[in-house]
Short mmCIF file of C-alpha atoms in Angstrom, two decimals:
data_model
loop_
_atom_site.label_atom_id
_atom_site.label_comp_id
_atom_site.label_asym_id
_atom_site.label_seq_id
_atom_site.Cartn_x
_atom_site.Cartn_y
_atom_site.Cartn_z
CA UNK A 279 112.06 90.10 86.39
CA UNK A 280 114.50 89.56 88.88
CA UNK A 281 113.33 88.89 92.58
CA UNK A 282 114.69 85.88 93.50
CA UNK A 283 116.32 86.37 97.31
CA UNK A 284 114.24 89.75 98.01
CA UNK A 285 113.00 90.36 101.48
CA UNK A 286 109.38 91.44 100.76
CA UNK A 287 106.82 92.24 103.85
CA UNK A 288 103.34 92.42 102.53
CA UNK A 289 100.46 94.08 104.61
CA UNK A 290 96.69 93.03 103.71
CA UNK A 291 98.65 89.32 102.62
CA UNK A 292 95.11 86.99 103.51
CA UNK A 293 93.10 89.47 100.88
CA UNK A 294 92.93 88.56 97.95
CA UNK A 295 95.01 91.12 95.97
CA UNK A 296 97.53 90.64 98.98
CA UNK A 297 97.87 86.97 99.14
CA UNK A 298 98.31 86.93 95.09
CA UNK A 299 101.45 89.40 95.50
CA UNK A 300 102.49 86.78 98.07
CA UNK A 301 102.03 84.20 95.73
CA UNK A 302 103.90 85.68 92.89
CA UNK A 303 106.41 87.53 95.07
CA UNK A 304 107.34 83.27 96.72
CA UNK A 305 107.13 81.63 93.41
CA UNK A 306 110.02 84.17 91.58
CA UNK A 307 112.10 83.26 94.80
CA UNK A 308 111.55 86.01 96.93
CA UNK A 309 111.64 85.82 100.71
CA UNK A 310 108.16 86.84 102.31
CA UNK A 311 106.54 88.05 105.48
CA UNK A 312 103.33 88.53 105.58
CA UNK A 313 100.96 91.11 107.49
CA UNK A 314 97.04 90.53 108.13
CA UNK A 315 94.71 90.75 111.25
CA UNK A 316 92.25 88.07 110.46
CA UNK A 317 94.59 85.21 112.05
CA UNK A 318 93.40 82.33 110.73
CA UNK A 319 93.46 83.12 107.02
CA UNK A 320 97.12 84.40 107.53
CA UNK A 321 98.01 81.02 108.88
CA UNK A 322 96.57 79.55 105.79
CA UNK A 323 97.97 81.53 103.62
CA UNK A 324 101.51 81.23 104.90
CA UNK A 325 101.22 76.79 105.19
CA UNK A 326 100.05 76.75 101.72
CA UNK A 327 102.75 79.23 100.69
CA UNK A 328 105.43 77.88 102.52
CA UNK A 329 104.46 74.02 101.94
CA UNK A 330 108.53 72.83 101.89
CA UNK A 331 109.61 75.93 102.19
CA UNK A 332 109.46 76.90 105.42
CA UNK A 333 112.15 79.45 105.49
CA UNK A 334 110.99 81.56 102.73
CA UNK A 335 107.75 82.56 104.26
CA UNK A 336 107.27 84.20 107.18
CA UNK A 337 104.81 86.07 108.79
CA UNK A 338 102.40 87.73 111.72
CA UNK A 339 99.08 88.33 112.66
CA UNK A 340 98.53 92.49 113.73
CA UNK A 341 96.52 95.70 113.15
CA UNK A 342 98.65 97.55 110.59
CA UNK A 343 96.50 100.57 112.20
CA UNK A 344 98.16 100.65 115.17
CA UNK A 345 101.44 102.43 115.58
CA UNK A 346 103.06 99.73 118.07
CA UNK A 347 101.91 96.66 115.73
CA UNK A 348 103.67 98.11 112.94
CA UNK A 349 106.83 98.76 115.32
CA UNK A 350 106.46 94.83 115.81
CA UNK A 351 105.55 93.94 112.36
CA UNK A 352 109.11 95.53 110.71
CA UNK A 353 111.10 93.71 113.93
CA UNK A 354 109.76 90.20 113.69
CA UNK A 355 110.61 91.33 109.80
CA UNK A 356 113.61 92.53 110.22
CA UNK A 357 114.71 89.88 112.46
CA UNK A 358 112.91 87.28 110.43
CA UNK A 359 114.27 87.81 106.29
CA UNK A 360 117.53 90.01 107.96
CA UNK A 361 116.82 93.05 105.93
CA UNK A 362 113.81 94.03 104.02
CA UNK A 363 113.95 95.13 100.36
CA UNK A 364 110.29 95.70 99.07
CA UNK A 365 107.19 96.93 101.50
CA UNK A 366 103.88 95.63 99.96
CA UNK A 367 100.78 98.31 101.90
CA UNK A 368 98.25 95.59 100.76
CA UNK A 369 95.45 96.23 103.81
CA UNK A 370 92.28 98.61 103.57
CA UNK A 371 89.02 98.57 103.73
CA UNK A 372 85.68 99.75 102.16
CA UNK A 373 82.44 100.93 103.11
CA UNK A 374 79.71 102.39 101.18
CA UNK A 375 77.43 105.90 102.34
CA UNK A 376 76.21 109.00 101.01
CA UNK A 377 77.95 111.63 102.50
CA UNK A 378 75.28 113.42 104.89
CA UNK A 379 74.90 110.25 106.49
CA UNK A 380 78.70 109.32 107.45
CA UNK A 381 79.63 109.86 111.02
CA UNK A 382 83.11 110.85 111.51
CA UNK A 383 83.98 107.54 113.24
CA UNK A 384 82.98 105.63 110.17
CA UNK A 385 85.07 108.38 107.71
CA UNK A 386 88.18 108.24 110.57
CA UNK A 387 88.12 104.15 109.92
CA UNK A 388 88.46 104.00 106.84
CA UNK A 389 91.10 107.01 106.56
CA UNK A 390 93.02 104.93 109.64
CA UNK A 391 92.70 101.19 107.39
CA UNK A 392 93.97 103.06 103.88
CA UNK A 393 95.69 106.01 104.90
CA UNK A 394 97.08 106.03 108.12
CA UNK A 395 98.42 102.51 107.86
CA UNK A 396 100.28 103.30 105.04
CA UNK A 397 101.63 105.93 106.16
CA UNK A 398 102.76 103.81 109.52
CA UNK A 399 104.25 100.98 107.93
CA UNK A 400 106.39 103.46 105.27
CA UNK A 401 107.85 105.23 107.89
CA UNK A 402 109.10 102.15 109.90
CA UNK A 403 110.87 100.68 106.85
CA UNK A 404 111.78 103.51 105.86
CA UNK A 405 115.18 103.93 108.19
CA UNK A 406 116.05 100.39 107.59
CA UNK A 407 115.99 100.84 103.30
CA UNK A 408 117.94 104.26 104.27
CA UNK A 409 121.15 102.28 105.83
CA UNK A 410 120.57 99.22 103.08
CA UNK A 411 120.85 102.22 100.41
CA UNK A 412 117.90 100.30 98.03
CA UNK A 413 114.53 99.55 98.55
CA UNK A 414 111.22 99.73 96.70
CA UNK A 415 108.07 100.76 98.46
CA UNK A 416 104.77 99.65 97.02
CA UNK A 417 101.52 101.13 97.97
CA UNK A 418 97.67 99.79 97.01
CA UNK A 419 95.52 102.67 96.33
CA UNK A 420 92.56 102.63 94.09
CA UNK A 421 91.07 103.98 90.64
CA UNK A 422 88.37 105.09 92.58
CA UNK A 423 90.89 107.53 94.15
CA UNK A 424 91.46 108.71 91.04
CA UNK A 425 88.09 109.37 89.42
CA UNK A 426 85.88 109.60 92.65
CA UNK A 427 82.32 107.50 92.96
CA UNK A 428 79.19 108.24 94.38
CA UNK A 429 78.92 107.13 98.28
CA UNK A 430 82.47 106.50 98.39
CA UNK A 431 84.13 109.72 99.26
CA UNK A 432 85.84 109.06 102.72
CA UNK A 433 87.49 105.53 100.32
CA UNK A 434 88.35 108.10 97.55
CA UNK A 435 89.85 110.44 99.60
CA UNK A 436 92.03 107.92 101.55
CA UNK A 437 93.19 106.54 97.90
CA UNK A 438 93.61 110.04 96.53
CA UNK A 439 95.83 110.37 99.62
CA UNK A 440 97.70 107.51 99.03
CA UNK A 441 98.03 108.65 95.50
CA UNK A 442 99.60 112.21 96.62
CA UNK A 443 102.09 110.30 99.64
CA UNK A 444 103.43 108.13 97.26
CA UNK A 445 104.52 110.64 94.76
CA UNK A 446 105.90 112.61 97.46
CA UNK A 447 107.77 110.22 99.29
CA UNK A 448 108.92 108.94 95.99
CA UNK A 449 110.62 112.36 95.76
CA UNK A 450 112.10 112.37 99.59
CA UNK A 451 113.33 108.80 99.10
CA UNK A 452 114.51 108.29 95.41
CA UNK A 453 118.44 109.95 96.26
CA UNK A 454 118.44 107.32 98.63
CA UNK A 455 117.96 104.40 96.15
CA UNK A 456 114.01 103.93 97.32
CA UNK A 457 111.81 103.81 94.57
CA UNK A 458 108.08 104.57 95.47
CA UNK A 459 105.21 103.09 93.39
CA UNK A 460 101.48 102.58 93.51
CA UNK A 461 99.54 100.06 92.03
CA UNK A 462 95.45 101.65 91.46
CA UNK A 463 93.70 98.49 90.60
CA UNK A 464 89.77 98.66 89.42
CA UNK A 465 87.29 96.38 90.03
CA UNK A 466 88.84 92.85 91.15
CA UNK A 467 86.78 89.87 92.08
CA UNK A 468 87.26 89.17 95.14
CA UNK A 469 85.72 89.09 98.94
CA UNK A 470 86.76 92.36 99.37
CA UNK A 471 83.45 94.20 97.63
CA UNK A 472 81.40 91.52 99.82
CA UNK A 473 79.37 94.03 101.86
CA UNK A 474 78.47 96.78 98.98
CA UNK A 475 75.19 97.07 97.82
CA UNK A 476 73.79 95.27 95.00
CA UNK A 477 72.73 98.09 93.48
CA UNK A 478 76.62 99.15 93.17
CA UNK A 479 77.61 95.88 91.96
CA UNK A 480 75.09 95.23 89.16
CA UNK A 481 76.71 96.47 86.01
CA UNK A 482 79.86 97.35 87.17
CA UNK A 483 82.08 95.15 84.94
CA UNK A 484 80.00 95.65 82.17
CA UNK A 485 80.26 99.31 82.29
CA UNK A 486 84.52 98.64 82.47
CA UNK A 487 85.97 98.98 78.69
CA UNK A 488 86.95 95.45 79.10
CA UNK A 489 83.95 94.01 80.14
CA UNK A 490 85.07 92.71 82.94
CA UNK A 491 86.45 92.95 86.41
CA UNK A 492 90.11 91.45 87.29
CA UNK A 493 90.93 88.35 89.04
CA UNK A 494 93.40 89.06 92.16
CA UNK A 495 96.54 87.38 89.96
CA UNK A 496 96.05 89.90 86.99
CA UNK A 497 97.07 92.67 89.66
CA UNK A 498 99.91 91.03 91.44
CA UNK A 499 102.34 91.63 88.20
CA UNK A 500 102.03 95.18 88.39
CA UNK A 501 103.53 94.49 92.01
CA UNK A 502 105.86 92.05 90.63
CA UNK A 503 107.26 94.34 87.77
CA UNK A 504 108.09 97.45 90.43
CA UNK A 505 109.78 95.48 92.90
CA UNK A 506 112.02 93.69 90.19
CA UNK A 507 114.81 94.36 88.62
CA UNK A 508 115.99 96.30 85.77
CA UNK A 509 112.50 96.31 84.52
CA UNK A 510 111.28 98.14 87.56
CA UNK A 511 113.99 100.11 87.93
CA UNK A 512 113.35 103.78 86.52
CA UNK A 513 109.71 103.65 87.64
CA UNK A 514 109.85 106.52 90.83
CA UNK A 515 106.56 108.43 92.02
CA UNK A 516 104.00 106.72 89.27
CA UNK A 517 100.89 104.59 89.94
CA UNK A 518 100.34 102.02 87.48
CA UNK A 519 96.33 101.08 86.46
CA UNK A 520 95.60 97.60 86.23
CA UNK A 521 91.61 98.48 86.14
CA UNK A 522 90.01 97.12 82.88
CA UNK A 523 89.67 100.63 81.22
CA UNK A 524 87.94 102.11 84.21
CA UNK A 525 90.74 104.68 84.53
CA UNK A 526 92.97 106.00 81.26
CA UNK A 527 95.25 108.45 81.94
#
């Protein structure tokens, strides 16, 4: 799967999912630059990654959320790698309510984390892949934004939504050598789930087909395979399901 010299910015890069797309993304030779707004994990993430190779990773600490930190994010990108061939939307976040007790703040938040910051960062990359005449466009949604869940609608209606952008962008930006993808991983062991109730979390990998839940680097090849090339290179508008049976379409 060829990678090797691509200028990939990943959002959400000190989660787990996102740092293992890093990882992957650094060790096939791509260039990274990578996106999170906890600081201090970020900076770990990127000395670990770019132990001797300082000039391959890159990165910043920001709110992908807010329209000016995403201007700044695709500069010090930009200016950074010199180009940028592959967007990574990594970031999000999850909370857990029945719906006559979610306030509008709480459903706004997590529409702003998984929705709007997707939408953001795709549109500031977007000019730049435009005048390069390639580019491949990754976003993170979710199999629960495929087959709903109980207490999650405002998540499952932001991943749904990322679900129906990326097909349609795919659309808009295919003529112009963009290929759009989603990856709609299931459960995945990681910190991410921390703050969900037990109740939720008791039985859910044995309820999967597989038996089990994912581990972060059993998602980050489905990221790896549609940024590459040829293998990724006829995939435009689809959203690939690296959930442990959760989700068979």
């Amino acid at each position: 799967m060829q990678i090797e010299n691509k200028r990939a910015v990943i959002t959400g890069a000190a989660g787990g999912i996102g740092q293992a797309i890093a990882a992957l993304y650094a060790s096939a030779g791509a260039r990274v630059f990578l996106v999170d707004r906890d600081a201090a994990r970020l900076e770990s993430v990127i000395a670990e990654l770019g132990a001797g190779h300082t000039d391959q990773v890159h990165g910043i600490a920001l709110d992908v959320t807010r329209e000016e930190a995403v201007a700044r994010m695709v500069d010090e990108a930009e200016g950074a790698l010199g180009g940028i061939d592959v967007l990574v939307t990594c970031s999000g976040a999850i909370t857990e309510r029945e719906l006559e007790d979610m306030s509008l703040a709480e459903w706004r938040e997590i529409m702003g984390a998984n929705l709007d910051a997707v939408f953001l960062a795709c549109r500031a990359v977007f000019p730049i892949m435009k005048r390069q005449g390639s580019g491949r466009i990754i976003t993170v949604s979710s199999q629960i934004g495929q087959r709903g869940a109980p207490r999650f609608t405002h998540y499952a209606a932001s991943k749904a939504g990322v679900i129906g952008f990326t097909k349609a962008l795919a659309r808009e930006a295919a003529p112009h050598g963009i290929l759009v993808n989603s990856v709609a991983p299931g459960p995945v062991l990681t910190s991410f789930n921390r703050d969900l109730r037990a109740e939720t979390l008791d039985g859910t990998e044995a309820a999967l087909p597989l038996g089990r839940a994912a581990q972060p680097e059993e998602i980050a090849g489905a990221a790896l395979l549609l940024a590459s090339s040829p293998h990724g290179d006829v995939f435009v508008g689809q959203t690939l399901g690296p959930n442990s049976g959760d989700v068979m379409l």
